[in-house]
Tab-separated table of C-alpha atoms (C1' of nucleotides) in Angstrom:
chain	number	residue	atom	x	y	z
L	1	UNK	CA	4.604	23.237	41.385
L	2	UNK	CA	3.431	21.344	44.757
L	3	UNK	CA	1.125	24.523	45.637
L	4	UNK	CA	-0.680	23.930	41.992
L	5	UNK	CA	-0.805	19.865	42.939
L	6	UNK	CA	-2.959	20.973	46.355
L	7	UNK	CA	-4.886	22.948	44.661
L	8	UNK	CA	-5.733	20.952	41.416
L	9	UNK	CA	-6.670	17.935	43.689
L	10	UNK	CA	-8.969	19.625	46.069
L	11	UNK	CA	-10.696	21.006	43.710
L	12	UNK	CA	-10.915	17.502	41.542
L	13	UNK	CA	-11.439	15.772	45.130
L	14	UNK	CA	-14.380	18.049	45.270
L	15	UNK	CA	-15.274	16.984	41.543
L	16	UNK	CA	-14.595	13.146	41.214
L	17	UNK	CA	-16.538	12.723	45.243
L	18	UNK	CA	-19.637	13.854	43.967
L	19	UNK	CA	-18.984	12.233	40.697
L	20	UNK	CA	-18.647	8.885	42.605
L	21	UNK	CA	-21.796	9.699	44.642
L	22	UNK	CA	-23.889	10.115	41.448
L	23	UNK	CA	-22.958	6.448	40.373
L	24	UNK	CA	-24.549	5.320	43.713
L	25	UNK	CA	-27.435	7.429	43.271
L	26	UNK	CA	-28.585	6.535	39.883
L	27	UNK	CA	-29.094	3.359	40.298
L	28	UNK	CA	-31.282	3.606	43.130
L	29	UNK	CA	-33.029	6.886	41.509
L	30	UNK	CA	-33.801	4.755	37.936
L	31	UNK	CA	-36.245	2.381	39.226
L	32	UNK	CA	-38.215	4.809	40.496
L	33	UNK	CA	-37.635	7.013	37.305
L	34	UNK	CA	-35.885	9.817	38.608
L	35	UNK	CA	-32.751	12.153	37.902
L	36	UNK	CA	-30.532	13.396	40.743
L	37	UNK	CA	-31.480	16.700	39.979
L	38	UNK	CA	-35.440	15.510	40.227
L	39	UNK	CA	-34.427	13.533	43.150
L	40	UNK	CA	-33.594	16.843	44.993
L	41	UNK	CA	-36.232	19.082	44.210
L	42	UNK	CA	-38.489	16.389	45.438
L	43	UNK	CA	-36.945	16.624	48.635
L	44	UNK	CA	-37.191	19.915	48.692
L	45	UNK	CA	-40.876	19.494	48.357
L	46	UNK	CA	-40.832	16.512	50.721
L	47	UNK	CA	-40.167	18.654	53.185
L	48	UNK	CA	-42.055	22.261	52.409
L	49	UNK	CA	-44.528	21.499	49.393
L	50	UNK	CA	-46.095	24.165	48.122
L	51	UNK	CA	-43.219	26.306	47.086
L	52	UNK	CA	-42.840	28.815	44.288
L	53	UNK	CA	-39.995	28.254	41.403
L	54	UNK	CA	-37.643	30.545	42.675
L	55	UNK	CA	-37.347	29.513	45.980
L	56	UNK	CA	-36.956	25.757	44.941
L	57	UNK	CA	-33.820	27.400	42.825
L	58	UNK	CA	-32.807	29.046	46.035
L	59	UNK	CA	-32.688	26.097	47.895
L	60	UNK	CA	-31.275	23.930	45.633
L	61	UNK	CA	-29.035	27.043	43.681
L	62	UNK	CA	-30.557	26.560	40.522
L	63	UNK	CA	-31.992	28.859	37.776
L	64	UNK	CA	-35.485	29.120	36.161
L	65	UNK	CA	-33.299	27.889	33.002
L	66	UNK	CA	-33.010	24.893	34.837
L	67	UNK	CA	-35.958	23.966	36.619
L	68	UNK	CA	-38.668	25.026	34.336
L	69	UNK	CA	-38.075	22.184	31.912
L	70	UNK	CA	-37.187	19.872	34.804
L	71	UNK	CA	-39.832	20.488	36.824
L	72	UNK	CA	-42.102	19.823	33.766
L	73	UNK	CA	-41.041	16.934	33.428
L	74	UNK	CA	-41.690	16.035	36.772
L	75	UNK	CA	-45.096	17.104	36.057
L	76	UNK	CA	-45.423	15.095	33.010
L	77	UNK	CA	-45.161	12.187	34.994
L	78	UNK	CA	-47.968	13.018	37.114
L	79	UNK	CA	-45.462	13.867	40.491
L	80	UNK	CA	-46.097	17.632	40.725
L	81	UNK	CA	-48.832	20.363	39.653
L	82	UNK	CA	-47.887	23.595	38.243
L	83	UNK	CA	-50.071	26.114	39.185
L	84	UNK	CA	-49.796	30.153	38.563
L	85	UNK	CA	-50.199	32.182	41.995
L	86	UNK	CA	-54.053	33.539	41.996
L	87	UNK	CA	-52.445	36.467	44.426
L	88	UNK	CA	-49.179	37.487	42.394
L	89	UNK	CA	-49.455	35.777	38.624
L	90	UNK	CA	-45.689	36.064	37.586
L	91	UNK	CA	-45.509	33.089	40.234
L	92	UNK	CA	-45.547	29.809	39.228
L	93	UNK	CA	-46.326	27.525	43.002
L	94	UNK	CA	-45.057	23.972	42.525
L	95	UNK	CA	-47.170	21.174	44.725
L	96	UNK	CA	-47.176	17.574	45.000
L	97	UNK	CA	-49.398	15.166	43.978
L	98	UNK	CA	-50.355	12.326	46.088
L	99	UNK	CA	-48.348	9.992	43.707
L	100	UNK	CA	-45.481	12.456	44.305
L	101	UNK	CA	-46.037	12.368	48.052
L	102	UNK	CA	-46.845	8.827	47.618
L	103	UNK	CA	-43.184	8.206	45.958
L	104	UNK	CA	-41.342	9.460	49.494
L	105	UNK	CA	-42.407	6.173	50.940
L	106	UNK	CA	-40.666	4.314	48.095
L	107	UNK	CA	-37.447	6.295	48.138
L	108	UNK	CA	-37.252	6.335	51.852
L	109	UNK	CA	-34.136	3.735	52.135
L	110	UNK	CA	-32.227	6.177	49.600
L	111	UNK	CA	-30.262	8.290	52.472
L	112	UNK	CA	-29.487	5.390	54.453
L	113	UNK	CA	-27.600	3.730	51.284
L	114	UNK	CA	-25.526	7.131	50.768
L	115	UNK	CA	-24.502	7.238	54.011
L	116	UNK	CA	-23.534	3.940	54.150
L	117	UNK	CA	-21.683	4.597	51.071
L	118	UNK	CA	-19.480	6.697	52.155
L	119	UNK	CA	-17.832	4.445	54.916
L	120	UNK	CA	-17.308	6.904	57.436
L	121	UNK	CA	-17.921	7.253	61.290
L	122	UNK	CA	-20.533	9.455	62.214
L	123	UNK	CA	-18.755	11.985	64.063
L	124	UNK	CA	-16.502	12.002	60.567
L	125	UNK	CA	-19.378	12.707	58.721
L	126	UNK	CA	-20.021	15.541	60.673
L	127	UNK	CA	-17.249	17.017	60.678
L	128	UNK	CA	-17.229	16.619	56.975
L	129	UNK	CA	-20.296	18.562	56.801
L	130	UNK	CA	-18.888	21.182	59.000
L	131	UNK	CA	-15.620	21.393	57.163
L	132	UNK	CA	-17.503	21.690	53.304
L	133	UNK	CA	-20.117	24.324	55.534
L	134	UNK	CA	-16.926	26.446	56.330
L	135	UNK	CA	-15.585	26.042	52.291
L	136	UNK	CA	-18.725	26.841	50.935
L	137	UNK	CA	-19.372	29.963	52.807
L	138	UNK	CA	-16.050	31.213	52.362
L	139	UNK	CA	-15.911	30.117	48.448
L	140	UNK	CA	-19.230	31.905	48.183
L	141	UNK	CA	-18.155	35.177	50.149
L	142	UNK	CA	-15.054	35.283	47.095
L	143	UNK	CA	-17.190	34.606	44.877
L	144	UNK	CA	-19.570	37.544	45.967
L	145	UNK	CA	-16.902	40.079	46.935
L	146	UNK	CA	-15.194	39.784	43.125
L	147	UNK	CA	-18.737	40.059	41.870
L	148	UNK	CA	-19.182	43.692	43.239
J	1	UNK	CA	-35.581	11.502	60.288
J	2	UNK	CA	-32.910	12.587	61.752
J	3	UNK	CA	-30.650	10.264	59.421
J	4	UNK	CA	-32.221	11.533	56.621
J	5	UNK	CA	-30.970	15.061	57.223
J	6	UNK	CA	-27.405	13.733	57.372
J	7	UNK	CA	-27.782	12.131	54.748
J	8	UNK	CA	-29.344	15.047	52.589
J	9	UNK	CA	-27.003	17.826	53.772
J	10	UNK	CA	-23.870	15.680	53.185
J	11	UNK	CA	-24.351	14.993	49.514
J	12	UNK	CA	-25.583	18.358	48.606
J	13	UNK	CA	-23.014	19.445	50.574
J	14	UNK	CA	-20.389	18.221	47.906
J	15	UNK	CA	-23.109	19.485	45.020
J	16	UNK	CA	-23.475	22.511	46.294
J	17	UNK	CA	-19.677	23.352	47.272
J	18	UNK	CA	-18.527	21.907	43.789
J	19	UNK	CA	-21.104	24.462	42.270
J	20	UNK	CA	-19.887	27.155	44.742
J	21	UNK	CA	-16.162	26.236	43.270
J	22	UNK	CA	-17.561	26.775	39.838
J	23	UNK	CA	-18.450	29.871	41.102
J	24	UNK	CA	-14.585	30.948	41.648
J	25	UNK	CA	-13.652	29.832	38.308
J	26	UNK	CA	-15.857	30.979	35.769
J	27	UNK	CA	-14.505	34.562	35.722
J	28	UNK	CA	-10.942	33.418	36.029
J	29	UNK	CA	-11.609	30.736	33.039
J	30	UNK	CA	-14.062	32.729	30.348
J	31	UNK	CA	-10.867	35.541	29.771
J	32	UNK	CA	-8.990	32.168	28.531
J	33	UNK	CA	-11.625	31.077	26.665
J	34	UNK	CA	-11.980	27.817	28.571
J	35	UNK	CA	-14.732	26.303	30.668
J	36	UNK	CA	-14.519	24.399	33.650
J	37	UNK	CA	-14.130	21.005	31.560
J	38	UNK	CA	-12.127	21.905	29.003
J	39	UNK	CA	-9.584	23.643	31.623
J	40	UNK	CA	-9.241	20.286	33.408
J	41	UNK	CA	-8.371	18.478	30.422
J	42	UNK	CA	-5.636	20.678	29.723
J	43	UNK	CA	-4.316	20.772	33.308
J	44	UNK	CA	-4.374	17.153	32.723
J	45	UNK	CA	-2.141	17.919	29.496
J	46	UNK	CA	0.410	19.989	30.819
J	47	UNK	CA	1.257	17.225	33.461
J	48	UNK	CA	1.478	14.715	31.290
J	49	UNK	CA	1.097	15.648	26.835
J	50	UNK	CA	0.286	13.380	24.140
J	51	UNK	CA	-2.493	11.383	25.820
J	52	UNK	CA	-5.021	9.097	24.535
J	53	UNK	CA	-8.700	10.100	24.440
J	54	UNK	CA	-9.585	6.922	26.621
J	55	UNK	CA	-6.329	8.176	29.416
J	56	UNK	CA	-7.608	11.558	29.828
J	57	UNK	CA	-11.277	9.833	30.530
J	58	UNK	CA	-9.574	7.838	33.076
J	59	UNK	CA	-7.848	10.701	34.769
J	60	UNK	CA	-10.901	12.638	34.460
J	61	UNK	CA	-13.460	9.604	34.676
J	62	UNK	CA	-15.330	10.744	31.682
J	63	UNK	CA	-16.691	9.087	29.022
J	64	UNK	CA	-15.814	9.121	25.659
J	65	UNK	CA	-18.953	10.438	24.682
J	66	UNK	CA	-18.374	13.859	26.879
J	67	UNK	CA	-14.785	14.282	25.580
J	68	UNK	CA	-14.683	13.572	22.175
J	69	UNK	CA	-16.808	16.836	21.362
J	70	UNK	CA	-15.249	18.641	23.880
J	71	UNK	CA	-11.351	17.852	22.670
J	72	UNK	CA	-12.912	18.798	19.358
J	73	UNK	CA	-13.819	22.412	20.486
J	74	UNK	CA	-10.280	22.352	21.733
J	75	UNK	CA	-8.868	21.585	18.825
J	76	UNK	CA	-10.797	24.531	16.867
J	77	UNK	CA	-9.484	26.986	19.697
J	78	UNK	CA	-5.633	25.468	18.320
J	79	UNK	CA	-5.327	24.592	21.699
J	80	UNK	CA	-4.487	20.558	20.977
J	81	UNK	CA	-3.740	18.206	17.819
J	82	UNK	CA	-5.746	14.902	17.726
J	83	UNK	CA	-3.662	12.428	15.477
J	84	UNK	CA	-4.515	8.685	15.145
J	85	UNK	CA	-2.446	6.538	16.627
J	86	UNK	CA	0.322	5.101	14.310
J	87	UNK	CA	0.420	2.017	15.754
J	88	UNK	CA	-2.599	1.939	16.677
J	89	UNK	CA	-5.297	3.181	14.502
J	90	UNK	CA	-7.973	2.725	17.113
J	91	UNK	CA	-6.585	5.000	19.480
J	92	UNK	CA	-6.330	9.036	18.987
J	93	UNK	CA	-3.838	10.448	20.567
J	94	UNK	CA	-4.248	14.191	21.797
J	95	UNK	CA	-1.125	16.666	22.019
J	96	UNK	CA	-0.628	20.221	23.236
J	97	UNK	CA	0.057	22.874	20.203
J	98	UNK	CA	2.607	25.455	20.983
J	99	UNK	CA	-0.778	28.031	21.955
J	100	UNK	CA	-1.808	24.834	24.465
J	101	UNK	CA	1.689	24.784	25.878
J	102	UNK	CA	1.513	28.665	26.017
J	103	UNK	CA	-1.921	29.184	27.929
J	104	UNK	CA	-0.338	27.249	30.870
J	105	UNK	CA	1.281	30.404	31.643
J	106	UNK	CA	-1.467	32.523	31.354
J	107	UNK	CA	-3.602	30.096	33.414
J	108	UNK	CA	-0.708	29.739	35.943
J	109	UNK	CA	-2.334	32.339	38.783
J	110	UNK	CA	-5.864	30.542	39.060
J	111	UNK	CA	-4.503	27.190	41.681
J	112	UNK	CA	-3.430	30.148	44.054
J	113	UNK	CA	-6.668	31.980	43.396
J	114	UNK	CA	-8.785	29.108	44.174
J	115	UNK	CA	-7.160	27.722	46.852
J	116	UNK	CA	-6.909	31.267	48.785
J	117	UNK	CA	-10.670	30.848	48.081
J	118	UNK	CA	-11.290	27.872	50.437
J	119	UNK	CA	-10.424	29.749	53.326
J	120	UNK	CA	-8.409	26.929	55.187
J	121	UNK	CA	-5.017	26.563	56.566
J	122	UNK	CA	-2.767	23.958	54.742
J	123	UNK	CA	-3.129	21.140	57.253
J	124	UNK	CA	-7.256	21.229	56.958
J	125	UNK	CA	-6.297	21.521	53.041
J	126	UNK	CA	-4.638	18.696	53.099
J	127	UNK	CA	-7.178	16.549	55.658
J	128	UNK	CA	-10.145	17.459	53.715
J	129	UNK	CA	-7.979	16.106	50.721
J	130	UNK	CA	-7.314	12.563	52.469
J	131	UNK	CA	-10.897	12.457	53.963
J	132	UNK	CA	-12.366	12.758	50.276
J	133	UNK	CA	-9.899	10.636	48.792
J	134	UNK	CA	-11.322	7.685	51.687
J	135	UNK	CA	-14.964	8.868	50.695
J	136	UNK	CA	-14.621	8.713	47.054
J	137	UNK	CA	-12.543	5.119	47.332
J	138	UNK	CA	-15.542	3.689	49.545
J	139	UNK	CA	-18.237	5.022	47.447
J	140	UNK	CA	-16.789	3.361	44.252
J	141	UNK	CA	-15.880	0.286	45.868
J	142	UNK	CA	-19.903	0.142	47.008
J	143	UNK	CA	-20.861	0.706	43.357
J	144	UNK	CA	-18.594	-1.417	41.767
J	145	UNK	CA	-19.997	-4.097	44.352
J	146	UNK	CA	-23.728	-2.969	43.357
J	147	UNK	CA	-22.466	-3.388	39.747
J	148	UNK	CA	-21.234	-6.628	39.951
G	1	DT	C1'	-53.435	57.176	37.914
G	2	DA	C1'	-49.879	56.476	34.977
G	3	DC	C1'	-45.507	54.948	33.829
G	4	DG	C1'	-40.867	53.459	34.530
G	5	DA	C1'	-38.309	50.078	37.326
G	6	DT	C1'	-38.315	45.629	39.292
G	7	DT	C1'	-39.575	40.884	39.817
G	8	DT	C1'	-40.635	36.242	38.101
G	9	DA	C1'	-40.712	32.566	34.823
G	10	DA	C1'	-39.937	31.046	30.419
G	11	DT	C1'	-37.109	30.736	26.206
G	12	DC	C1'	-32.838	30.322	23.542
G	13	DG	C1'	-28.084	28.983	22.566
G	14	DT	C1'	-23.943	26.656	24.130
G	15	DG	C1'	-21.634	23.185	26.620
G	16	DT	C1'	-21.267	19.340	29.544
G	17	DA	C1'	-22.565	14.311	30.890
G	18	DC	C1'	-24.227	9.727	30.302
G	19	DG	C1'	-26.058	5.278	28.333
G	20	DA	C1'	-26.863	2.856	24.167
G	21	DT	C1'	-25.411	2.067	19.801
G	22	DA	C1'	-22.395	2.185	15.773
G	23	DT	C1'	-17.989	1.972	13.516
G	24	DT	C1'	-13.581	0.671	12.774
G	25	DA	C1'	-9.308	-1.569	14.117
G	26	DA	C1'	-6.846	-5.021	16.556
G	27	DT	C1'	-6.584	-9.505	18.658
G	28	DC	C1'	-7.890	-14.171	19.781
G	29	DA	C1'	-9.356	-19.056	18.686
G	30	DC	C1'	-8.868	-22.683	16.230
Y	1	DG	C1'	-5.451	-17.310	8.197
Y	2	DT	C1'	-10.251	-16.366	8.713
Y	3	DG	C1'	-14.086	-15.604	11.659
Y	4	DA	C1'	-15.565	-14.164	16.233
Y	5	DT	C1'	-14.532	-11.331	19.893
Y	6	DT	C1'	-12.754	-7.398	22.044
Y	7	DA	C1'	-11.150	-2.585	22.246
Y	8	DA	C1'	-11.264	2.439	21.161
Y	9	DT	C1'	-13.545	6.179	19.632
Y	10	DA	C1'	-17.555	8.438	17.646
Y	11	DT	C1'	-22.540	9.290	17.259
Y	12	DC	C1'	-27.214	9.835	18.997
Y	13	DG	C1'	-30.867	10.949	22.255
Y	14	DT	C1'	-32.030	12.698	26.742
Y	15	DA	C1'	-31.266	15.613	30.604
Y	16	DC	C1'	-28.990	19.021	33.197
Y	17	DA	C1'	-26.870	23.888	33.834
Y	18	DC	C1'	-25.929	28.549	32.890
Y	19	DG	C1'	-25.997	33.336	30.920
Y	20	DA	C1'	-28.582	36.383	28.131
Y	21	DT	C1'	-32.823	37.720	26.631
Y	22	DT	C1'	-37.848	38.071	26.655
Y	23	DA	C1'	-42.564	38.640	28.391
Y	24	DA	C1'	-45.772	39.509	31.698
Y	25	DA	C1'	-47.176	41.136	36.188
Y	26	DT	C1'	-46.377	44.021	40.077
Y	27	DC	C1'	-44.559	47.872	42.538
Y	28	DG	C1'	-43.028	52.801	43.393
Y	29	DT	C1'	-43.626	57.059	42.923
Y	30	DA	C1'	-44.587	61.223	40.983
DNA sequence: TACGATTTAATCGTGTACGATATTAATCAC
DNA sequence: GTGATTAATATCGTACACGATTAAATCGTA
């Protein structure tokens, strides 16, 4: 009974954090008329542009299923191109716009908020990251050894 | 820039080790029939039956929107009753059937599955339990401030 | 070169998740 | 005690998110 209590709250800790941290997010992600999900892949693009579907999904661990309708959506508001690879035509290369490079400027006090948010010390942060680093890899290497 | 990263990695941090959890549960959750959501409300259930709809949102901090359909598909699988409240005809109140009760057994291996999936020793368990509890707590307090 | 296997996105069906709104029941004000 | 307000759940529209399937392009190899 107390080994099923550890377990149940990690795993809800894990669940109800980022939960939390999506109610801080969306109201600084409305104005500017993004999702969280939209949010992210423009980061991802922030910071390579010019990337094909599937590695955006790799990055952010997403599917086509996903990201083809969101990333049309991002398109339809004028943030991102879609353009098929000339070289290799199954590929579908994703690049800003300069309103969707134009839009980093305006979200650029977003990470500062979130960190804030959280209301720890830096070195606790870090270690935070390490810590979830160390779960994640090890989650993901169960994950992939009951898969084969 | 260097903030930013923090920033960046930290949250997806808790996105992408939530979805690496997920990861870890599916296969132990589709032979029960349940998904992720639906297992938490009955974990919920088990600890404490014959809950109102708006409690188990609370526990859960979902919205009645989200579990109404969801208790529903529960409630086709005979897995819970959902009786108005006697007293109380607003309310519905939601109660285990004997095959809810029963699948608590069958579900009773997954905490120790999961939790030998983190990879940690008890103690960092049970600090990366307190640190998210103090991380969730200040995140809420910051949006119920922005809310207000 | 031809053809089967693989890769890449897109599509489809199901199930969360939320905000806004609607509906119904209970409670409060006076 | 009736009308306004509040509370609880349900409904609706939009947006993820995934697995399974499909379609098209490329690659491997005979």
């Amino acid at each position: 009974m107390r080994g099923i209590d550890v377990d149940s709250m990690l795993c809800f800790d894990l669940y109800s954090t980022h939960h939390a941290v999506g109610q801080i997010y969306t109201p600084l992600l409305t104005p500017l008329g993004l999702t969280y999900p939209q949010y992210l892949v423009l980061v991802v693009l922030w910071r390579s542009d010019d990337l094909v579907v599937g590695e955006i999904g790799e990055r952010l661990h997403l599917e086509s299923s996903t990201l083809t309708p969101l990333i049309k959506r991002l398109e339809g508001q004028g943030l991102v191109r879609r353009t098929r690879d000339a070289r290799d035509e199954r590929k579908v290369r994703v690049t800003l716009t300069p309103e969707g490079r134009a839009l980093r400027q305006q979200a650029s006090h977003i990470p500062g908020c979130i960190m804030a948010a959280f209301g720890l010390p830096l070195d606790e942060l870090i270690a935070l990251h390490t810590t979830l680093g160390r779960v994640r890899a090890s989650v993901l290497a169960r994950a992939a050894a009951d898969g084969a």
